[in-house]
Coordinates of C-alpha atoms and ligand atoms in Angstrom, one line a residue:
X604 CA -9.7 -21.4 29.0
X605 CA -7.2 -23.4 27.2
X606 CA -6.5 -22.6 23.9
X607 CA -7.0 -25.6 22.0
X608 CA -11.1 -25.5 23.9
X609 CA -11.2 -22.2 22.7
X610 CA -11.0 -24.0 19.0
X611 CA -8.3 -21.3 17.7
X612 CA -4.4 -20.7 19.1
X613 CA -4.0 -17.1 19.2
X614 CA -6.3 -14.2 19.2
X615 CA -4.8 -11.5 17.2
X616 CA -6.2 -7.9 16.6
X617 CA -4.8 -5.9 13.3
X618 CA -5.3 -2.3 13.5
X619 CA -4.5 -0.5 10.4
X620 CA -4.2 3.2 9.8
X621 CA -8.0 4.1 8.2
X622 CA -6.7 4.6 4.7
X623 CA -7.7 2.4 2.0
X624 CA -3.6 2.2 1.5
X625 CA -3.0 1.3 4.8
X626 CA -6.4 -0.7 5.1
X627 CA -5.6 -3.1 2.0
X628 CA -2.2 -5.1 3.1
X629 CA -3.1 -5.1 6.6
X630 CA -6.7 -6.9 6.2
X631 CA -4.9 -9.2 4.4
X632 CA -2.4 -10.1 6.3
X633 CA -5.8 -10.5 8.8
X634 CA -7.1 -12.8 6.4
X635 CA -3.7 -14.3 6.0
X636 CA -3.1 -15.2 9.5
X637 CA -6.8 -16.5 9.9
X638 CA -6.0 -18.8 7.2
X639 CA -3.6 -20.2 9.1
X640 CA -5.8 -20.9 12.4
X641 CA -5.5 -17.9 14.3
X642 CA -8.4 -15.6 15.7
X643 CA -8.2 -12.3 14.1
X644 CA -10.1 -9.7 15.1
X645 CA -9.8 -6.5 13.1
X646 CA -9.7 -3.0 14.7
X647 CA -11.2 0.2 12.4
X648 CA -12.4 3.6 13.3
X649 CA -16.1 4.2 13.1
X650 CA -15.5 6.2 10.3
X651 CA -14.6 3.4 8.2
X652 CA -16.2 0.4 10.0
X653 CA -19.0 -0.6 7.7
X654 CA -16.6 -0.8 4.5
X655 CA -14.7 -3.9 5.6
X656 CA -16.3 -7.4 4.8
X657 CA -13.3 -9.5 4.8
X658 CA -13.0 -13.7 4.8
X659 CA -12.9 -15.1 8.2
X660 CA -12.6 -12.3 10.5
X661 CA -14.1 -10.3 12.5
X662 CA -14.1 -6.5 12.9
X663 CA -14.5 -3.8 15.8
X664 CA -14.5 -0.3 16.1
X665 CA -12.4 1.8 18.1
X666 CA -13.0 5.7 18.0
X667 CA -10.4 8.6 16.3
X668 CA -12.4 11.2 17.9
X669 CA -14.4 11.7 14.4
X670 CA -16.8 9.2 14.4
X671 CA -18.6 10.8 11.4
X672 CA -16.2 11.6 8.3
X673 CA -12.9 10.2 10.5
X674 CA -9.6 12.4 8.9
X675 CA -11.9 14.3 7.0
X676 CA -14.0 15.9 9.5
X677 CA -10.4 17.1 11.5
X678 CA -9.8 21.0 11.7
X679 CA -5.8 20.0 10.6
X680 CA -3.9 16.8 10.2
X681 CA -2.5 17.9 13.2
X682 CA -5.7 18.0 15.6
X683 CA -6.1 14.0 13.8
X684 CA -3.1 12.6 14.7
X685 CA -3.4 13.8 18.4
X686 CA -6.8 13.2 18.6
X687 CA -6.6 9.5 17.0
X688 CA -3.6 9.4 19.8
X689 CA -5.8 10.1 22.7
X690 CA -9.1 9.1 21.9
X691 CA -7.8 5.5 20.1
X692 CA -5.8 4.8 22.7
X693 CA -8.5 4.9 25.1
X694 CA -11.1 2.9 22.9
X695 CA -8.2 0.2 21.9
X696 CA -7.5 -0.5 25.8
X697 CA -11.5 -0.9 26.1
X698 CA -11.6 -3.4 23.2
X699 CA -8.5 -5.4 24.6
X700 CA -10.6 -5.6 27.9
X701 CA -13.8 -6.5 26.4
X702 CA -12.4 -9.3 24.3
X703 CA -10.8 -10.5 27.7
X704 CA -14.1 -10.0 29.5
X705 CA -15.6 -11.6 26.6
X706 CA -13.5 -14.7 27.4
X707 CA -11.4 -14.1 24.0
X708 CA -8.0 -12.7 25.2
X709 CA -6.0 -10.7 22.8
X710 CA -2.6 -12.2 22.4
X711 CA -1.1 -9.9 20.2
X712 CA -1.6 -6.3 18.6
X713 CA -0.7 -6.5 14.6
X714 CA -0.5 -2.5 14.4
X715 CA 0.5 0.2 11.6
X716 CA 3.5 1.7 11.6
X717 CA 2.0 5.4 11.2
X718 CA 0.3 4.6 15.2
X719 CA 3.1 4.1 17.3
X720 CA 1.5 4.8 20.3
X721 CA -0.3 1.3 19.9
X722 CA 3.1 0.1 21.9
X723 CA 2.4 2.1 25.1
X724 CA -1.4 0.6 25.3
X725 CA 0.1 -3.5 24.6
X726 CA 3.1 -2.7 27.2
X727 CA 0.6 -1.1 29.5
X728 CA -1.7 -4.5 29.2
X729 CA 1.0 -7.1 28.9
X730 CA 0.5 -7.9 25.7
X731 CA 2.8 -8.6 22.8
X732 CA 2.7 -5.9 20.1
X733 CA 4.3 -6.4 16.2
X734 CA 4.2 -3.2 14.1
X735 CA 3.4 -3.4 10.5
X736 CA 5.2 -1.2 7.8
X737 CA 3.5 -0.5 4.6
X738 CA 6.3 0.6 2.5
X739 CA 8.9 -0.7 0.5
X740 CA 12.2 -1.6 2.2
X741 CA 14.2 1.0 -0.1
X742 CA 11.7 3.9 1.4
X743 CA 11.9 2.7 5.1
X744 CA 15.6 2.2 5.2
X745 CA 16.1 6.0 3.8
X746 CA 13.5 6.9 6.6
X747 CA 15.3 5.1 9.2
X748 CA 18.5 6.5 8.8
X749 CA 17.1 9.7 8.5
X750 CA 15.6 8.7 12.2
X751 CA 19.0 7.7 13.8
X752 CA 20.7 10.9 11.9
X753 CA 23.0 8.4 9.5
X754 CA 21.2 10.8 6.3
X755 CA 21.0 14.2 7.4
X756 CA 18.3 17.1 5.7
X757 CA 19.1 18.8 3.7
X758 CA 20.1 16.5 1.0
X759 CA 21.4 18.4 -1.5
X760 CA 21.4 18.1 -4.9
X761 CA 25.1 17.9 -5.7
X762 CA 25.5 14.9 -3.1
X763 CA 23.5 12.9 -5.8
X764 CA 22.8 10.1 -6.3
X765 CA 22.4 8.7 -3.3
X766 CA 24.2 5.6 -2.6
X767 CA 23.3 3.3 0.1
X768 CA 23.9 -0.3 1.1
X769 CA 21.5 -2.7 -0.5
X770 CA 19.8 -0.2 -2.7
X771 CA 20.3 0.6 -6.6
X772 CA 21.9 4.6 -6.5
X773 CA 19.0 6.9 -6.5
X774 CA 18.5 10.4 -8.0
X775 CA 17.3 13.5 -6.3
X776 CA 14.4 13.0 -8.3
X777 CA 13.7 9.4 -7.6
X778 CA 13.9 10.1 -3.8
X779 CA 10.8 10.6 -1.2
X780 CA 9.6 13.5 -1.8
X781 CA 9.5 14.6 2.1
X782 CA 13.1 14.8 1.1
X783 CA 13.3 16.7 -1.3
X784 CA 9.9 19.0 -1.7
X785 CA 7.0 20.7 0.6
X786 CA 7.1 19.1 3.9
X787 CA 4.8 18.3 5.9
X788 CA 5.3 19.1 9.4
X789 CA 2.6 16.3 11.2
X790 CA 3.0 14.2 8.3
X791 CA 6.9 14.2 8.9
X792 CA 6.4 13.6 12.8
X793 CA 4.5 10.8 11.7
X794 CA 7.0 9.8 9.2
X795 CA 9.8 9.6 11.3
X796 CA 8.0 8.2 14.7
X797 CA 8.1 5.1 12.8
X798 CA 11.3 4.1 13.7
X799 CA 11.1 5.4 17.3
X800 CA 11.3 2.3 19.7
X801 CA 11.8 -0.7 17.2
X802 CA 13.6 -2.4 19.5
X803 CA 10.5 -3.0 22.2
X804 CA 8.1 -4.5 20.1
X805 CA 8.1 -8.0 19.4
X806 CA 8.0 -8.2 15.8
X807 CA 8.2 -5.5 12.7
X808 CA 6.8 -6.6 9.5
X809 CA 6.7 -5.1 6.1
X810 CA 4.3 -5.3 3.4
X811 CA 7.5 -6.3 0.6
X812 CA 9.2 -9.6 -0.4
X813 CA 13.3 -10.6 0.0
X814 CA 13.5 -11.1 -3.9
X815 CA 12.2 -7.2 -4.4
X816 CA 14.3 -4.8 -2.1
X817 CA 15.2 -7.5 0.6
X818 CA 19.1 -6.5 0.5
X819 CA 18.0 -3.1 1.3
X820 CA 16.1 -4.4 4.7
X821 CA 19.4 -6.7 4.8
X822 CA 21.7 -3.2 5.5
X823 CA 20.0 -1.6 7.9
X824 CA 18.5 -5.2 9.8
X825 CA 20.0 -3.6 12.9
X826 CA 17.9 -0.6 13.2
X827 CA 14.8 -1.9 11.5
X828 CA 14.5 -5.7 11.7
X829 CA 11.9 -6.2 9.5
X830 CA 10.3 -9.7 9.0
X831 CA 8.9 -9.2 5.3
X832 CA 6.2 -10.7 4.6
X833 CA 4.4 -9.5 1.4
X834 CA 3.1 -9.0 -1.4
X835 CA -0.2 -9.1 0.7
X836 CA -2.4 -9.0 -2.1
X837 CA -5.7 -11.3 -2.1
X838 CA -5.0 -15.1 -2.5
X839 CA -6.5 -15.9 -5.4
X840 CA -4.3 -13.4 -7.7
X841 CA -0.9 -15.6 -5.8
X842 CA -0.9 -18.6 -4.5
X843 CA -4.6 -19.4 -4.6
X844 CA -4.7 -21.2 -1.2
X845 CA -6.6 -18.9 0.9
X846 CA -10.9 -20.1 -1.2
X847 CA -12.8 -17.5 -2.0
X848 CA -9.9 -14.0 -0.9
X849 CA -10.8 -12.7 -4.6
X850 CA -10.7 -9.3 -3.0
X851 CA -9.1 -7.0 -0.2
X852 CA -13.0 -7.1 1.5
X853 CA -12.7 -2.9 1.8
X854 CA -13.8 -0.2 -0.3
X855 CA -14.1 3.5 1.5
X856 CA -16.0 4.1 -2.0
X857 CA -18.7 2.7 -4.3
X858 CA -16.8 0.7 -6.8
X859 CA -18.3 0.8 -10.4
X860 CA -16.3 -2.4 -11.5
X861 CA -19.0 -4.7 -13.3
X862 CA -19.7 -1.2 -16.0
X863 CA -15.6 -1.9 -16.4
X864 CA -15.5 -5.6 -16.7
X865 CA -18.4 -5.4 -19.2
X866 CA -16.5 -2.6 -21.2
X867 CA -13.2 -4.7 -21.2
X868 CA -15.0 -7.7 -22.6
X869 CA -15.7 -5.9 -25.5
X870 CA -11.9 -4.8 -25.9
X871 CA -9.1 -7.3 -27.2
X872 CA -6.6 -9.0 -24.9
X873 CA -3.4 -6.6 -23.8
X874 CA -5.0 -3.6 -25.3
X875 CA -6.3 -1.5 -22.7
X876 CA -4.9 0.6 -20.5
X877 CA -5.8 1.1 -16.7
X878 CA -5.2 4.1 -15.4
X879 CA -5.5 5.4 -11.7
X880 CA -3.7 7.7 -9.1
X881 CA -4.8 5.7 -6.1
X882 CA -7.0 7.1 -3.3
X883 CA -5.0 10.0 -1.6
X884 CA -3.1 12.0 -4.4
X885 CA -4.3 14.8 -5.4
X886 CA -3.1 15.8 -9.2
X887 CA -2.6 19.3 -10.3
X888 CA -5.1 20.2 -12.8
X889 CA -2.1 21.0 -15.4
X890 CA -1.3 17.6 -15.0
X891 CA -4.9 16.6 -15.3
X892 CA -5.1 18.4 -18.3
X893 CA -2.3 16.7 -19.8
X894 CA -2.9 13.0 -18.8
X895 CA -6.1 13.9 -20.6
X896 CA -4.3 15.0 -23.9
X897 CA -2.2 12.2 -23.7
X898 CA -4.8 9.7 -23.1
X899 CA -7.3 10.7 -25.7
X900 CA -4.1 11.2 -28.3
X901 CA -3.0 7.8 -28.2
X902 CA -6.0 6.7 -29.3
X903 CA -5.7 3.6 -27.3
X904 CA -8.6 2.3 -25.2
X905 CA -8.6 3.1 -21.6
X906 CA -10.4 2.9 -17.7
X907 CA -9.3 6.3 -16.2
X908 CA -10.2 6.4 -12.2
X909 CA -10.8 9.9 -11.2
X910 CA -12.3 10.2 -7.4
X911 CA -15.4 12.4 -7.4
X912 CA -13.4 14.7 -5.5
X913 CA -11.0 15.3 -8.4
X914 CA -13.1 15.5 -11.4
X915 CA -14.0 19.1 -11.4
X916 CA -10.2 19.4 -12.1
X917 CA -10.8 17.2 -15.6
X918 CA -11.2 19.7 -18.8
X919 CA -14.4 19.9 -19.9
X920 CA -13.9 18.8 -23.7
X921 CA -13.0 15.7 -22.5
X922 CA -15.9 13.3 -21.6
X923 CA -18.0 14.5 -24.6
X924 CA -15.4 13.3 -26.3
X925 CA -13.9 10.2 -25.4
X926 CA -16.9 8.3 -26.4
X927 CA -16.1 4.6 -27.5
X928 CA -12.5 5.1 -26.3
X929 CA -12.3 5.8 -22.9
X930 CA -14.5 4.6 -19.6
X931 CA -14.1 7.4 -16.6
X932 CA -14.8 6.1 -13.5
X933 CA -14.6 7.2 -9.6
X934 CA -13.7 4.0 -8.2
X935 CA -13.6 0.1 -8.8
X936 CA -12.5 -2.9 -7.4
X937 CA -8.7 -2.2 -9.3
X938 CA -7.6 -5.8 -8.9
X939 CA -10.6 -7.0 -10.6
X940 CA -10.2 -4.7 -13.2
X941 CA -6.7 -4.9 -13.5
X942 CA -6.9 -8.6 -13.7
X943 CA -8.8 -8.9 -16.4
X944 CA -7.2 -10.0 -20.1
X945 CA -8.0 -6.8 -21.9
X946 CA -5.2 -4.4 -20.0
X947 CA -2.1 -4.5 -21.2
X948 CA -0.8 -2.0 -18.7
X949 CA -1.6 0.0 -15.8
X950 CA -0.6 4.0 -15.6
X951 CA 0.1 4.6 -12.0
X952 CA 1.1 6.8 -8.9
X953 CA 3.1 4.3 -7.7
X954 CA 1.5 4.1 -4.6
X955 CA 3.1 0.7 -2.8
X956 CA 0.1 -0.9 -3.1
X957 CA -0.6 -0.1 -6.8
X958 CA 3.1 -0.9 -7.2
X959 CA 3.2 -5.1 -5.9
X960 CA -0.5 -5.1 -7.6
X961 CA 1.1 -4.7 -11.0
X962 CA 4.0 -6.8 -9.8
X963 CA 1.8 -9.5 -8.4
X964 CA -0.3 -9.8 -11.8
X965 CA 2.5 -9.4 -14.4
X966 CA 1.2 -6.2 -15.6
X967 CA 3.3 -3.8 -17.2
X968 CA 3.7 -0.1 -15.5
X969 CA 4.1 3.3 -16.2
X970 CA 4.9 5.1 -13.0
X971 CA 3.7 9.0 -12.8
X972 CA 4.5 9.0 -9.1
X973 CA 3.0 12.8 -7.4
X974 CA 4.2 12.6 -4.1
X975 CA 5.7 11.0 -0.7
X976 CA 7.3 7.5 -1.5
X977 CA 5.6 7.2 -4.7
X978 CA 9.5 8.0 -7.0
X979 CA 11.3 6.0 -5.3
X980 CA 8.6 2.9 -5.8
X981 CA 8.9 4.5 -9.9
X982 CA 12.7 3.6 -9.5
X983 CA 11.7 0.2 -8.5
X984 CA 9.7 -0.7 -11.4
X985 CA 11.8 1.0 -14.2
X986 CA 15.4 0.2 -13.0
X987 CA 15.5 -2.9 -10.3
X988 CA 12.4 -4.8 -12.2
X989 CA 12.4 -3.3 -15.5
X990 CA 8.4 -3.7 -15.5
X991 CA 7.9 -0.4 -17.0
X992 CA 8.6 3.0 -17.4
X993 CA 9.1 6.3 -15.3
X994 CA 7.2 8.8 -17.3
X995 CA 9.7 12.1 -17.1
X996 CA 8.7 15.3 -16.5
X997 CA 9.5 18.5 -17.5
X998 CA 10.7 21.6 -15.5
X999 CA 7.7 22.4 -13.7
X1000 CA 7.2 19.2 -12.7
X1001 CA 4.5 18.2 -14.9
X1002 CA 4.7 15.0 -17.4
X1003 CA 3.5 16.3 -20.8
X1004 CA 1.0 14.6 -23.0
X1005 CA 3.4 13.6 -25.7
X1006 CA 5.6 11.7 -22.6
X1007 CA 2.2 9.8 -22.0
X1008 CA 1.6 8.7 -25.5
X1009 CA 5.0 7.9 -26.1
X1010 CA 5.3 5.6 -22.8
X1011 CA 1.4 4.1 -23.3
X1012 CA 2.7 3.3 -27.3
X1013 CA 6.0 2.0 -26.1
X1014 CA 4.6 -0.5 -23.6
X1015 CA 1.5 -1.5 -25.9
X1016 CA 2.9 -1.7 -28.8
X1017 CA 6.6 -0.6 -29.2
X1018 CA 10.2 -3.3 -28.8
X1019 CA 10.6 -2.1 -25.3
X1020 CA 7.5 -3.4 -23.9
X1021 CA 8.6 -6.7 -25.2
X1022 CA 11.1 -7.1 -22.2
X1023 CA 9.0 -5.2 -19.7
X1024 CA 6.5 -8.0 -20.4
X1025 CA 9.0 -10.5 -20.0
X1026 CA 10.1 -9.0 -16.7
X1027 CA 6.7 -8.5 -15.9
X1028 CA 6.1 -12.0 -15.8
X1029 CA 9.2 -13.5 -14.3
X1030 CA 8.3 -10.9 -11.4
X1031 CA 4.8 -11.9 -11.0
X1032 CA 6.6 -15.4 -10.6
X1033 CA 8.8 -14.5 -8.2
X1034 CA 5.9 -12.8 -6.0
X1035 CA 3.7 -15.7 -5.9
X1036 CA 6.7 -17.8 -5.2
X1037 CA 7.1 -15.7 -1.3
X1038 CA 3.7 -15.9 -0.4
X1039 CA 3.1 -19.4 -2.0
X1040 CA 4.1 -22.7 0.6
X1041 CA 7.7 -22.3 1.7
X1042 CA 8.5 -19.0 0.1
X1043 CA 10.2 -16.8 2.2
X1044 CA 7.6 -14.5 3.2
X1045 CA 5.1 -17.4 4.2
X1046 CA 7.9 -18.7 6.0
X1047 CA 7.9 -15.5 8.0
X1048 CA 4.1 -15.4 8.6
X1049 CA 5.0 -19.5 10.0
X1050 CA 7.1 -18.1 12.2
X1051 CA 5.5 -15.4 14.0
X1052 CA 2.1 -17.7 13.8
X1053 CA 4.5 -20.7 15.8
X1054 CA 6.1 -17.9 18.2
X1055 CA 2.7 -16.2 19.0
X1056 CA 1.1 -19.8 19.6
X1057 CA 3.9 -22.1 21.2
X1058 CA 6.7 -19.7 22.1
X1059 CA 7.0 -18.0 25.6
X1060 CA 7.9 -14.0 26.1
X1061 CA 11.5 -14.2 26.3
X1062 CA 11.9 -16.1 23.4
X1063 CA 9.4 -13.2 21.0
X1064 CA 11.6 -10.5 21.4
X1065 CA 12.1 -8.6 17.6
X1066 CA 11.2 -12.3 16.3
X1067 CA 14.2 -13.6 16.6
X1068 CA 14.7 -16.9 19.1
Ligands
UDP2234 N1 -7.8 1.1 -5.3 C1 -9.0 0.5 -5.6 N2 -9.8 1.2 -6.5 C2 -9.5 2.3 -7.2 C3 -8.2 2.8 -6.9 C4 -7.4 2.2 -6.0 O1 -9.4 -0.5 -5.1 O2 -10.3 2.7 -8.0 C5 -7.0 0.4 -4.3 C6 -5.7 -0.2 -4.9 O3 -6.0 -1.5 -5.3 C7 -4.7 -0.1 -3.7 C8 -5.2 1.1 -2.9 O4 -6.5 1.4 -3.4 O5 -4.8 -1.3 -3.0 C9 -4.4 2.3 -3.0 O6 -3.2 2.1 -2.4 P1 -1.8 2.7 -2.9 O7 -0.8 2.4 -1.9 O8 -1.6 2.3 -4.3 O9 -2.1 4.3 -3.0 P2 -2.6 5.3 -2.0 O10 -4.1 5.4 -2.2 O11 -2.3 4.9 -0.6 O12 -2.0 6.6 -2.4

């Protein structure tokens, strides 16, 4: 069938890793490219199937081998990452088939960047594959020099800062901490597969913008020719021309966001603050303990998201006593919240996500990063941005309550959260601008949507024609 009968120009399926982190940008760039008139089929583990209800496309499951609790119900990361390997593989070639049977042929695989092996199932069925980064550009040009042995472990800390092309000089303690702390052995596999065969796919995209780190991704555009195409953060908090995206359309958990709207409403404008450690971090209860004191000493109003998993680590004084002050929550729709006028700043791991979501809606930071990519992302908002503040930490690692306070007071109230504010909203500017009509990352997405529906096979190769 033609594809102009067919009433849409390209099928596309987007498979993202299950993570909500991983699940976020990549449904969006689903909805993203729907908007723009192609057929997007969405491809999710069983696991986490029923949590995606996204704008104009659809969604089918593939199997990781743990159809009941997915990564959770693995013996080892390990056993996951093979299984998803195997098992995924398998279940993704059975979709591809039965869209084609269907009479709905797929023309290209959008995949994630952590599931490299999607490349051998598109080359193995002829069709095009484009692999989808969800980092900044700073952390994947350290990781892809690390790949081609231009950085070599250990880095040590004399050597510092690190200097490379593109990137502001960065500090052993502002680098990944794969670099620098407890490794993971399958999550550094992982890691560093990444960049393993770049130059057979068709396209690489990464979930940034050329305004933010694009000089970075300029250096190393050899090795890891990255289209970037971000922020992808829902429509409506950018360039408002996707109706109704008012939300990523996933939530792994129950969100409790209208108890935090009604909360907020009762709070005045800029003088709450947000604070959440995203969905995989898992924070030491010293540290818990401290954000706690720090929190309930500033005596500032605030959301605090701790997962269910986490809040047997919280000290038990404190919900008794945060009364009219506080609101602890295990989950909520943190645009929505974060959105809304009362917060006047967001306390964050500076996961990426997190990260362009405070970018994208002007709202000061305060980076406590914990682990992976999260510094570096830290260095990004204090240093190339200046939309807020790395919280230090002391010795053991730990950021004491009295760094909290200070950094909450200073961005609330104090002369330096004058010019993060500024900054903050020149930046949210400049990210609506690359996802708005002829910004640079829209212009990407117009390309790859032309190539994909016009272009022939010779001409797709890395994107470039
Ligand atoms: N998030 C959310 N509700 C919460 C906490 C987080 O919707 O209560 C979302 C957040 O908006 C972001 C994602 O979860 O899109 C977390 O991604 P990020 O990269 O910041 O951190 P990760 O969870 O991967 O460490």
């Amino acid at each position: 069938m033609e594809k102009k009968e067919r009433g849409y120009s390209a099928h596309v399926i987007v498979f993202p890793y299950p993570s909500q982190g991983h699940i976020n940008p990549m449904l969006q760039f689903a909805k993203r490219l729907a908007s723009k008139g192609l057929k997007i089929t969405v491809a999710t583990t069983h696991y986490t199937v029923k949590s995606i209800h996204a704008l104009g496309v659809s969604v089918e499951p593939i199997s990781d081998g743990y159809d009941q609790s997915g990564f959770w119900q693995a013996p080892s990361a390990d056993a996951y990452i093979a299984e998803f390997k195997a098992i995924g593989s398998r279940t993704l070639t059975e979709l591809i088939q039965k869209l084609d049977r269907l009479g709905s042929p797929v023309d290209c695989v959008v995949y994630d960047s952590l599931l490299g092996w999607v490349q051998n199932v598109t080359r193995q069925l002829g069709v095009r594959g484009a692999i989808f980064f969800t980092n900044s550009s700073f952390v994947c040009s350290i990781f892809c020099r690390l790949h081609h042995g231009l950085l070599s472990l250990p880095l040590s800390s004399d050597a510092m800062p690190l200097t490379l092309p593109g990137m502001v000089p960065l500090g052993y303690s502002e680098l990944p901490t794969f670099l620098t702390g407890v490794v993971y052995p399958a999550y550094w596999t992982m890691v560093m597969n990444q960049f393993a065969g770049l130059d057979k796919v068709d396209w690489v995209f990464g979930n940034t913008f050329e305004r933010l780190d694009g000089q970075a991704a300029k250096a190393i555009s050899d090795l890891w020719p990255v289209k970037m195409i971000g922020p992808m953060v829902p429509s409506s908090y950018l360039d408002g021309r996707i109706k109704g995206d008012t939300s990523y359309g996933a939530s792994l958990w129950k969100p409790d966001s209208d108890k935090c709207i009604q909360w907020l409403d009762t709070k005045p404008n800029g003088s709450a603050v947000y604070v959440s450690f995203g969905s995989m971090a898992e924070v030491s209860p010293k540290q818990m303990d401290e954000i706690a004191w720090g929190l309930k000493g500033c005596n500032i109003p605030f959301i605090w998201v701790v997962k269910e998993s986490e809040q047997c680590k919280l000290p038990d004084w404190f919900e008794p006593s945060i009364e009219d002050q506080g609101l602890l929550i295990s989950w909520c729709d943190q645009l929505q919240v974060m959105a809304h006028e009362a917060v006047g700043c967001f306390v964050t791991h500076c996961g990426w996500n997190s990260t362009l979501e405070g970018l994208c809606l002007g709202l000061p930071i305060i980076g406590v990063p914990q682990w992976a990519d999260q510094p570096t992302n830290a260095k990004l908002v204090e240093d190339v941005c200046g939309v807020g503040l790395r919280a230090k930490m002391d010795g053991e690692g730990i950021v004491r309550r009295e760094e909290i306070e200070f950094c909450i007071r200073e961005v609330i109230h104090g002369e330096r959260g004058k010019e993060i504010k500024k900054n903050s909203r020149k930046w949210r500017e400049l990210a609506k601008e690359a996802v708005d009509e002829g910004g640079s990352s829209d212009k990407n997405i117009d390309e790859f949507v032309s190539m994909l529906c016009g272009g022939n096979r010779s001409t797709l190769i890395n994107g470039s024609i």
